[in-house]
Short mmCIF file of C-alpha atoms in Angstrom, two decimals:
data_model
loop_
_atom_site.label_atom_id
_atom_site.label_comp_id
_atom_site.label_asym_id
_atom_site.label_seq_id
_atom_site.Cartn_x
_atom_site.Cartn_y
_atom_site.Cartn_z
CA UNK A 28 82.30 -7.52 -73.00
CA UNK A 29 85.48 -6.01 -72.79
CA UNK A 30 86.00 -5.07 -76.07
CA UNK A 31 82.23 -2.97 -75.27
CA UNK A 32 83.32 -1.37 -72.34
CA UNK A 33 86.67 -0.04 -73.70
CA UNK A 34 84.40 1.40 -76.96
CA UNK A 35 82.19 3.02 -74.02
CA UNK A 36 85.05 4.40 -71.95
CA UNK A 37 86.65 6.35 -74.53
CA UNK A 38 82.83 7.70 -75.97
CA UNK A 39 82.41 8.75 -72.12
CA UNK A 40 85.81 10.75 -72.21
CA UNK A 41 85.19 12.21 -75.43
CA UNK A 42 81.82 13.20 -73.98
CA UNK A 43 83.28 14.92 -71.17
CA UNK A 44 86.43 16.24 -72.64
CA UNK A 45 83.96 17.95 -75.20
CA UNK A 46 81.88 19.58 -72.36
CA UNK A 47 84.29 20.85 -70.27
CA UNK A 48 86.01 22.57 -73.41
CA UNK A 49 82.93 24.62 -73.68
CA UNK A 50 83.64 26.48 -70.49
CA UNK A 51 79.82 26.69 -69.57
CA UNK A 52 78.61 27.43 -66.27
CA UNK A 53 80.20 25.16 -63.72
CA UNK A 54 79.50 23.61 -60.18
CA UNK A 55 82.57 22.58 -58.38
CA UNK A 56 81.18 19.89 -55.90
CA UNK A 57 83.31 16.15 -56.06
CA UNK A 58 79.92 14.53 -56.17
CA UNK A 59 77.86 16.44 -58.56
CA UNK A 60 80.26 19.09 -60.46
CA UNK A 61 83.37 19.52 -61.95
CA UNK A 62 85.83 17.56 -59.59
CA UNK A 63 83.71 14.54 -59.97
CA UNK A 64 84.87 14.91 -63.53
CA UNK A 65 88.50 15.65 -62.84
CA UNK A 66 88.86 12.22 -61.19
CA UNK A 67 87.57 10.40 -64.03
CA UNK A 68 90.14 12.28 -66.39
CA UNK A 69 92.81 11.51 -64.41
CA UNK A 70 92.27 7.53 -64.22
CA UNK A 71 91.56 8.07 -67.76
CA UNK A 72 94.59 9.91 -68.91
CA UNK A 73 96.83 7.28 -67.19
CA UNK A 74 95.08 4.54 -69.33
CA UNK A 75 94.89 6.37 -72.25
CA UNK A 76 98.82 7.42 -72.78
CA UNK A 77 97.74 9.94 -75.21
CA UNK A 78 99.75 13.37 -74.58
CA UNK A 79 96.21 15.13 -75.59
CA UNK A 80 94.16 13.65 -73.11
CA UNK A 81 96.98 14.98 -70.44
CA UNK A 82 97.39 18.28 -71.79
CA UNK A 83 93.25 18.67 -71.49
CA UNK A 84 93.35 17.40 -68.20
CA UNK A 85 96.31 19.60 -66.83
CA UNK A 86 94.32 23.05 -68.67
CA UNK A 87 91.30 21.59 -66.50
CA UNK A 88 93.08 21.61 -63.52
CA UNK A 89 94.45 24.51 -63.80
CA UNK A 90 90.79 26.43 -64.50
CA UNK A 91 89.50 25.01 -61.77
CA UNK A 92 91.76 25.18 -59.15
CA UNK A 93 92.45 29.32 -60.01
CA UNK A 94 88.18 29.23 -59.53
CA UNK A 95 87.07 26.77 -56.68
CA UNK A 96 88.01 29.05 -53.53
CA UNK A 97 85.86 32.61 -55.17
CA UNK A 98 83.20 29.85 -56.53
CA UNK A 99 82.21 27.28 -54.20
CA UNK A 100 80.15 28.21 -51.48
CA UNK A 101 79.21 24.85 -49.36
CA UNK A 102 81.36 22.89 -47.44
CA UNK A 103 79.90 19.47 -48.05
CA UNK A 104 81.58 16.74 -48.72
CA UNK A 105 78.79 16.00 -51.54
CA UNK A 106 78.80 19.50 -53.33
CA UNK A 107 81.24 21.94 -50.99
CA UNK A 108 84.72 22.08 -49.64
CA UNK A 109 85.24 19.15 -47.92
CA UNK A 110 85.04 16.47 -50.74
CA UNK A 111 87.06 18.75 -52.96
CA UNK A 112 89.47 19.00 -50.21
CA UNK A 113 89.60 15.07 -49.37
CA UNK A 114 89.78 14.81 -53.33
CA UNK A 115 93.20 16.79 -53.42
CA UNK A 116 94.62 14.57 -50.41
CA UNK A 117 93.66 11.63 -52.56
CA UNK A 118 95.49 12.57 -55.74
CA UNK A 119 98.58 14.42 -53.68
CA UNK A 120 98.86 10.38 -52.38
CA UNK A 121 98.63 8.82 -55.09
CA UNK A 122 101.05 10.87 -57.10
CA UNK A 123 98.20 12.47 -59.32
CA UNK A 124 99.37 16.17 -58.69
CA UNK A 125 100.17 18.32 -55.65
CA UNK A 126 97.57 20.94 -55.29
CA UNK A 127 99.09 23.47 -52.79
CA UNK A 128 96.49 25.20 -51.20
CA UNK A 129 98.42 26.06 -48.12
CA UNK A 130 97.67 29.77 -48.75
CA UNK A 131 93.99 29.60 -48.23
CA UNK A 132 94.65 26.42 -45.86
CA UNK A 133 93.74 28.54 -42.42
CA UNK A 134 90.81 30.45 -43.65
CA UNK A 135 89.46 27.15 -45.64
CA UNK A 136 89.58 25.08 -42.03
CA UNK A 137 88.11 27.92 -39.86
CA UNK A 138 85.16 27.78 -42.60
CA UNK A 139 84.92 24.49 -42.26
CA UNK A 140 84.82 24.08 -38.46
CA UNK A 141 82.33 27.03 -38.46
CA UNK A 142 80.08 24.93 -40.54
CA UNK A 143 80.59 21.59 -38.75
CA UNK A 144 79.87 23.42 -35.74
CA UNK A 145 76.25 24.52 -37.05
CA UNK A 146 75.67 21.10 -37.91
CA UNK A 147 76.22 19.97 -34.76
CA UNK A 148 73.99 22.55 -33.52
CA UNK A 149 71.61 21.17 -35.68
CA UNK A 150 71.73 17.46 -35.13
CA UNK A 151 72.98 16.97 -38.77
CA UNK A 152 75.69 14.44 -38.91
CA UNK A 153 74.87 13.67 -42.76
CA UNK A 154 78.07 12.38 -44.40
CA UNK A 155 77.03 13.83 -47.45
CA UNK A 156 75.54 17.26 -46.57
CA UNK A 157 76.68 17.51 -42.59
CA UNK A 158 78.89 17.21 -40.02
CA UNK A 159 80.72 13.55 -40.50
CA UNK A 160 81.51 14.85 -44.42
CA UNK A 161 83.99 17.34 -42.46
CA UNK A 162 85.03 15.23 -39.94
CA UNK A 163 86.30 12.73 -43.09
CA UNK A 164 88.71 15.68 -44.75
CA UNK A 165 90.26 16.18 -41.41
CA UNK A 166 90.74 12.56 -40.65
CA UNK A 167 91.87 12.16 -43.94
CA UNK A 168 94.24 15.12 -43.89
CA UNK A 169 95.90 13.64 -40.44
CA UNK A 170 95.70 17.25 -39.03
CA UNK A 171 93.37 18.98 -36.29
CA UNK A 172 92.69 15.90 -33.53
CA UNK A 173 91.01 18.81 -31.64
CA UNK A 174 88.09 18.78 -35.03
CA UNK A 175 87.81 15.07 -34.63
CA UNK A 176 87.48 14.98 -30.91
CA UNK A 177 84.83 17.47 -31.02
CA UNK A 178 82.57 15.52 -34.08
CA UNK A 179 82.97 12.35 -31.70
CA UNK A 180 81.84 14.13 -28.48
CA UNK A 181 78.88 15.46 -30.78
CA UNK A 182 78.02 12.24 -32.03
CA UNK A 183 78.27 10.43 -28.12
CA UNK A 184 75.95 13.14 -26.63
CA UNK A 185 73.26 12.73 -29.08
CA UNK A 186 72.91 9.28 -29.17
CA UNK A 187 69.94 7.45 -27.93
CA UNK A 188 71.79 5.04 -25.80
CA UNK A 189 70.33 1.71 -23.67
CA UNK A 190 70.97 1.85 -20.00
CA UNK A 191 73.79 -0.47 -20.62
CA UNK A 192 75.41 1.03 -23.70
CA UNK A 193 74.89 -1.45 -25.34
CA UNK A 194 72.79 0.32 -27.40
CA UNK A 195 73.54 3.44 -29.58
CA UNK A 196 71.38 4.80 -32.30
CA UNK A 197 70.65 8.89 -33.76
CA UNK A 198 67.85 10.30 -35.32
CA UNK A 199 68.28 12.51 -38.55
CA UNK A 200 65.53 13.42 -40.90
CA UNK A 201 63.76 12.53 -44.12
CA UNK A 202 61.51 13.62 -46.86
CA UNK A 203 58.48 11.39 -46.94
CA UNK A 204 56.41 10.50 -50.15
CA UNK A 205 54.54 14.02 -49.45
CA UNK A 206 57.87 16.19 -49.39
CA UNK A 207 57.20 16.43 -45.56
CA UNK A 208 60.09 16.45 -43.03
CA UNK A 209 59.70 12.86 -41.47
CA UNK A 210 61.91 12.05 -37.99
CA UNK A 211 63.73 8.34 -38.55
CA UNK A 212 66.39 6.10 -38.00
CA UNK A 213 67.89 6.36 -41.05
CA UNK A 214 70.20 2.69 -41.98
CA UNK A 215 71.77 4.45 -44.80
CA UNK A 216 75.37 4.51 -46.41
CA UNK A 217 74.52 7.94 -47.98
CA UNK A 218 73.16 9.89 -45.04
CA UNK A 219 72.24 7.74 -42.12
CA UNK A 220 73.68 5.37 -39.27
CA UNK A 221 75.52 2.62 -41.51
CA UNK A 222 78.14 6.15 -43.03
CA UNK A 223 78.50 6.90 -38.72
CA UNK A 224 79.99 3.01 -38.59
CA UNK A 225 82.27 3.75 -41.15
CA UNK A 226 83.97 7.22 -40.08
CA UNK A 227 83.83 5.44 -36.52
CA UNK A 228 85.66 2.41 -38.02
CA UNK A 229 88.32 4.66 -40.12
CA UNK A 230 88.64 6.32 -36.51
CA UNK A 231 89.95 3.39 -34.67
CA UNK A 232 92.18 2.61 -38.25
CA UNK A 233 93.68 5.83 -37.85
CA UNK A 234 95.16 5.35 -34.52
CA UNK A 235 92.72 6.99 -32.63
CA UNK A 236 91.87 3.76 -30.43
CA UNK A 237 89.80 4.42 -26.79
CA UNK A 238 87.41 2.91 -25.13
CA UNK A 239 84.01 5.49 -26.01
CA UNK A 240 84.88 5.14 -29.73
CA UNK A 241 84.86 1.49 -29.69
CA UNK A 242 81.57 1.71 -27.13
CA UNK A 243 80.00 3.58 -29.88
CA UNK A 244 80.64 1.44 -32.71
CA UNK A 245 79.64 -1.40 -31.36
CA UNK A 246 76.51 -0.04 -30.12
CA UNK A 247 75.53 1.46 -33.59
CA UNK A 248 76.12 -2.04 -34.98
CA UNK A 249 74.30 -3.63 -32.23
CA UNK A 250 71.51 -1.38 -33.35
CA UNK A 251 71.71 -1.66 -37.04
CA UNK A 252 71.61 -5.97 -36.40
CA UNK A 253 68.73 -5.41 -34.05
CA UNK A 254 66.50 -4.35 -36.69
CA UNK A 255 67.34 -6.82 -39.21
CA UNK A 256 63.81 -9.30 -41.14
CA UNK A 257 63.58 -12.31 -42.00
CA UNK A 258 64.82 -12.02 -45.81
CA UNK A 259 62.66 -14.37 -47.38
CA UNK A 260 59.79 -12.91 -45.70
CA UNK A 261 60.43 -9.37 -45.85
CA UNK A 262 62.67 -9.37 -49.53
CA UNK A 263 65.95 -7.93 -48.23
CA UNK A 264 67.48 -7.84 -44.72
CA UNK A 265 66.96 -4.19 -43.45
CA UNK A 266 64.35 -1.33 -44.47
CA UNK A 267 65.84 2.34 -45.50
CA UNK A 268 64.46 3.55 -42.11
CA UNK A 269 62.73 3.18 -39.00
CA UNK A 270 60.30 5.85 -38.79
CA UNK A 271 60.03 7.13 -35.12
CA UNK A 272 56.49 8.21 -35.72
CA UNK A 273 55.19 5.36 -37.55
CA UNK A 274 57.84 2.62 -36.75
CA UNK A 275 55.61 -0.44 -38.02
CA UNK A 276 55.33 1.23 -41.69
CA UNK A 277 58.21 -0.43 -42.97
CA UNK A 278 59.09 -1.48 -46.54
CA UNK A 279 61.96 -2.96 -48.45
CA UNK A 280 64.94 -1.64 -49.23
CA UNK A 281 66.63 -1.62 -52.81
CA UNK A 282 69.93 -2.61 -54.46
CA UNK A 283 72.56 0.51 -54.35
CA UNK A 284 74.95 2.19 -52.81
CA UNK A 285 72.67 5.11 -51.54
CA UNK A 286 70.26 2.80 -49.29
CA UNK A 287 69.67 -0.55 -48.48
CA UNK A 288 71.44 -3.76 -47.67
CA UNK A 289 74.62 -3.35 -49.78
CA UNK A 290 75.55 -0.14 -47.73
CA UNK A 291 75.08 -1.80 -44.31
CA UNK A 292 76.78 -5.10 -45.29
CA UNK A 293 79.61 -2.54 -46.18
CA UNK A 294 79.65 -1.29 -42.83
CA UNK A 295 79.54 -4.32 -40.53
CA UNK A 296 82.43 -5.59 -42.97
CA UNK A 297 84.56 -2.97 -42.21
CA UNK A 298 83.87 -2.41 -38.27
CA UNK A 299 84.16 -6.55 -38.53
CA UNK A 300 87.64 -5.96 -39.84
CA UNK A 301 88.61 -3.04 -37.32
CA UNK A 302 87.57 -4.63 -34.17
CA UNK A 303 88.21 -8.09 -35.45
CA UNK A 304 84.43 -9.40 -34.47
CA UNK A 305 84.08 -12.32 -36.81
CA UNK A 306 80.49 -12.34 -36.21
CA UNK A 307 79.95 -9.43 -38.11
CA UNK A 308 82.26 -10.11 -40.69
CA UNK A 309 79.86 -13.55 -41.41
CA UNK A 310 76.89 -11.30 -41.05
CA UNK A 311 78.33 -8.72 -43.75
CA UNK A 312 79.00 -12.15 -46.14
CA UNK A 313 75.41 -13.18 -45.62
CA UNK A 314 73.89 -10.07 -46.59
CA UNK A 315 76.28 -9.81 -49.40
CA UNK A 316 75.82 -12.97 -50.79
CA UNK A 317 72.14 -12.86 -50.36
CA UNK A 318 71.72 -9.61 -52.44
CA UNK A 319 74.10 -11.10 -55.53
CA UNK A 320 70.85 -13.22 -56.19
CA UNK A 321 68.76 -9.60 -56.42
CA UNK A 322 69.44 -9.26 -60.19
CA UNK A 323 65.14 -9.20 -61.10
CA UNK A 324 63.90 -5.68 -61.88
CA UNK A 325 61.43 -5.64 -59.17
CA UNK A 326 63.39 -7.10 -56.90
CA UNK A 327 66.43 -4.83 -57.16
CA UNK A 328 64.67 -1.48 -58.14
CA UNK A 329 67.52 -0.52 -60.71
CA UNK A 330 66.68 1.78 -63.19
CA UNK A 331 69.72 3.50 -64.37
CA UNK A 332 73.91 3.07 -64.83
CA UNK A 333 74.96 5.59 -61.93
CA UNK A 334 76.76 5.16 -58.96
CA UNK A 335 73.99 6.66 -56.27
CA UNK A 336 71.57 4.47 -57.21
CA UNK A 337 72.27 2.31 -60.62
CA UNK A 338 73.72 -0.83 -61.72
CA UNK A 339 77.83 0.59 -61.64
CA UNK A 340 77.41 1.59 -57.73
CA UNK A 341 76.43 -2.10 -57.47
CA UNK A 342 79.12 -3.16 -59.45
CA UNK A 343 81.59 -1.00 -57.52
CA UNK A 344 79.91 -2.58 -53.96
CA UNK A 345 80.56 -6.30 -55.00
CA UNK A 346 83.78 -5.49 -56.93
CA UNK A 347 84.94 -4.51 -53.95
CA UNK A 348 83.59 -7.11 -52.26
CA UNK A 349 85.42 -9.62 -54.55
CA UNK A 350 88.82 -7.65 -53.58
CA UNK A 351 88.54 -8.25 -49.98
CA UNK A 352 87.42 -12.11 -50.72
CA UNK A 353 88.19 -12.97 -53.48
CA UNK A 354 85.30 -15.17 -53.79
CA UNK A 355 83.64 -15.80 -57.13
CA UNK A 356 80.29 -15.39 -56.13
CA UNK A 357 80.75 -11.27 -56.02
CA UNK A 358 82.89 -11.93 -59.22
CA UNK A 359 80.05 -13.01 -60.99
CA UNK A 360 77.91 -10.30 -59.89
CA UNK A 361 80.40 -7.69 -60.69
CA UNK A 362 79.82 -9.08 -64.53
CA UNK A 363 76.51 -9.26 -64.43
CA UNK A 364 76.38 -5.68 -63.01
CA UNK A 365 78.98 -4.53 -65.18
CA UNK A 366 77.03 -5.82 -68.06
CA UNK A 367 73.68 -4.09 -66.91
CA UNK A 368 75.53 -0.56 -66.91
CA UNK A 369 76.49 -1.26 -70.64
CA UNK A 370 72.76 -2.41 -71.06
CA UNK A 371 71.60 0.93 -69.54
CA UNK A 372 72.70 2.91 -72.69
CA UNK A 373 69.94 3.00 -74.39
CA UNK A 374 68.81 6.62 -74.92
CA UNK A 375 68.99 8.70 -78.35
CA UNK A 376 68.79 11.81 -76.63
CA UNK A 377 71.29 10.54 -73.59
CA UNK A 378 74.92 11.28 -72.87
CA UNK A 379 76.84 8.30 -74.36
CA UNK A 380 73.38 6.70 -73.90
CA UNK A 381 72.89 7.87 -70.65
CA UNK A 382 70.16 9.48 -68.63
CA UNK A 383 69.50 9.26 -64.96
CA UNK A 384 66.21 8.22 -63.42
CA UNK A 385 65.03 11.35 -60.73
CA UNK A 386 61.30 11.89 -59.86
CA UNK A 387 60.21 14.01 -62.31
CA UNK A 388 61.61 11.77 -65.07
CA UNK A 389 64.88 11.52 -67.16
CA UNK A 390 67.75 13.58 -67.12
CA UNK A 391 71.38 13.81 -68.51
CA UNK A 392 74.24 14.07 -66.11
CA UNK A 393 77.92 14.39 -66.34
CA UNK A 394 78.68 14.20 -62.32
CA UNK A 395 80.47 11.46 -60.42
CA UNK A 396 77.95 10.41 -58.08
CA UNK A 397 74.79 10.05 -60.60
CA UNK A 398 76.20 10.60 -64.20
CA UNK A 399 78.50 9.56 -66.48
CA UNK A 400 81.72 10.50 -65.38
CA UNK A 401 80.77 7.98 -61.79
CA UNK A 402 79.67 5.24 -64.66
CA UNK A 403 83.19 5.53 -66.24
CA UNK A 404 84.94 5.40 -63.68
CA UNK A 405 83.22 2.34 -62.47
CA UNK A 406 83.88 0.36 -66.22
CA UNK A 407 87.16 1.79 -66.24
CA UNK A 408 88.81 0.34 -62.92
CA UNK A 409 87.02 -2.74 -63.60
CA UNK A 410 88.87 -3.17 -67.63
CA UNK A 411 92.24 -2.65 -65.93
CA UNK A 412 91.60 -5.05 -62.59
CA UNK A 413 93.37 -1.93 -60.76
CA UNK A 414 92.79 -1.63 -56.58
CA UNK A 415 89.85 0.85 -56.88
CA UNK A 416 91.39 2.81 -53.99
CA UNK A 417 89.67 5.71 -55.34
CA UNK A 418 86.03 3.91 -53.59
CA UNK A 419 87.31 5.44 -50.42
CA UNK A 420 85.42 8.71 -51.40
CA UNK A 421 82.43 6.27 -51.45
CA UNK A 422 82.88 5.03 -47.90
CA UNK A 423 84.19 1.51 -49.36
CA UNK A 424 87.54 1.19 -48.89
#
């Protein structure tokens, strides 16, 4: 296999090198645009010790960062300012490159804080297209406690909380099968309850340590384990959502990073780790080591390679998994997963083989979070057993 995966690295670069050399009309997001692509090129110039591969890279920085402050105009972490602002942090600590935006630095955080503030104002703590997707850059740039402070007042005073506390849960919304707005409990890594665990467990890492944070993140995970099934009645251990409306029209979830078990286990492992509650920690190795026994198609849902919602996010998930345990069982599904990806070129018409699955059919993508650039990033970190520190973006790590 690794002789495969090394062939379908360097097609994927070539790929990409090739379309951003045509200069066509770009998005800037980390997930979905151009600076998904830019982290891909870096890990791949560093493998690939070829003085061309840099030279592309460096031009490609250089476009982008003289565009991204006229051109983007969210400030998501998914598609805006935020994840392209945690993305420069990343690189400036890993010795990548320093990319001085101290210039614009005051006008890009009173942007940002504008827009957190209207998502709090609007009950939207999404991590991917809300409030906690700010509150990550700031935490991550270890600047502005005031930002933080405020994002964890927000989240404390809109949580549904038991009489004891015990108890701490937030509604957000969905699209239902209809396209209709749909009031839940959403479980997910992506945009629900399991990402508020997370940024409330890289809190307390960070130093910021009292007793309402801690309150809170127990709570959520009290919540989040007081909704778990019976797995081998139910098919996995958690649905997607509790709908407040209809709460008893329940399903089960899939295999990604997006939704589902995977993304929870994630996040009791890592308040498990913060708090040091063992209990969770075994609950998180259950779930995991329940769901590297999902490999059927209709029990895993799988349809494509990408990270959202494909085989590499999966791979990612337990590689990760295997780095924190070492234990062979997420090993072996790492392979297997690994080996799916490369199974999942298969189109004529595809990039590298590629296509991702969306409702209306197939598509070709080059971004980080569905697409290609996500898919070789995934192969390539596994072919040189390196840390995969860059899964923080991800909520992994």
């Amino acid at each position: 296999m690794e002789s495969v995966i090394r062939q379908k690295i360097d097609s994927i670069a070539e790929c990409i090198f090739a379309k951003i050399q045509e200069q066509e009309k770009e998005s800037y997001g980390l997930y979905t645009g151009e600076f998904g692509l830019l982290l891909f090129l870096y890990y791949y110039s560093k493998y690939s010790l070829n003085k061309k591969h840099a030279f592309l890279t460096e031009k490609y920085v250089k476009r982008l960062f003289k565009q991204f402050t006229k051109e983007v105009k969210l400030h998501t972490f998914c598609g805006g300012f935020s994840g392209i602002l945690y993305l420069f942090e990343f690189l400036r600590e890993n010795n990548c490159i320093d990319m001085d935006v101290s210039n614009a630095q005051p006008a890009l955080n009173k942007y940002l804080v504008s827009r957190m503030r209207q998502d709090i104002s609007d009950n939207n703590y999404d991590f991917m297209h809300g409030a906690l997707g700010v509150g990550l850059y700031f935490l991550k740039r270890k600047s502005n406690p005031e930002y933080i402070q405020e994002l964890l007042d927000f989240l404390y005073n809109t949580a549904e909380k038991s009489a004891d506390n015990r108890i701490f849960k937030w509604k957000s919304t969905v699209k239902d099968a209809n396209e209709k707005d749909c009031m839940v409990y959403n479980f997910a890594l992506s945009h629900g309850m399991s990402a508020i665990v997370i940024f409330l467990a890289r809190i307390i890492k960070s130093g910021i340590d009292n007793e309402r944070v801690r309150e809170m993140l127990s709570g959520a995970v009290n919540y989040l384990l007081s909704q778990e099934k019976d797995f081998s009645q139910f098919g996995s251990f958690f649905p997607n959502y509790i709908s407040i409306d209809t709460p008893e029209n329940i399903s089960k979830s899939r295999m990604a990073w997006c939704y589902g078990d995977l993304g929870i286990g994630m996040a009791l492992w890592q308040a498990g780790k913060v708090l040091k509650k063992l209990e969770w920690k075994e609950k998180s190795l259950e779930i995991m080591l329940q769901s590297t026994k999902r490999r059927s198609n209709n029990d895993s849902r799988v349809r494509d390679a990408g990270i959202c919602h494909g085989s590499a996010g999966i791979a990612m998930i337990f590689r990760r998994m295997y780095l924190e345990t070492g234990r062979n069982e997420f090993k072996d599904a790492t392979q297997y997963w690994m080996q799916q990806t490369l199974n999942f070129s298969r189109f004529e018409d595809g990039l590298v083989g590629y296509k991702t699955y969306v409702r209306d059919g197939w598509e070709n993508d080059y971004s980080l979070l569905m697409g290609i650039s996500g898919i070789g990033l995934v192969l390539l970190s596994y072919l040189e057993n390196d840390p995969q520190n860059w899964d923080e973006m991800f909520l992994l790590s």
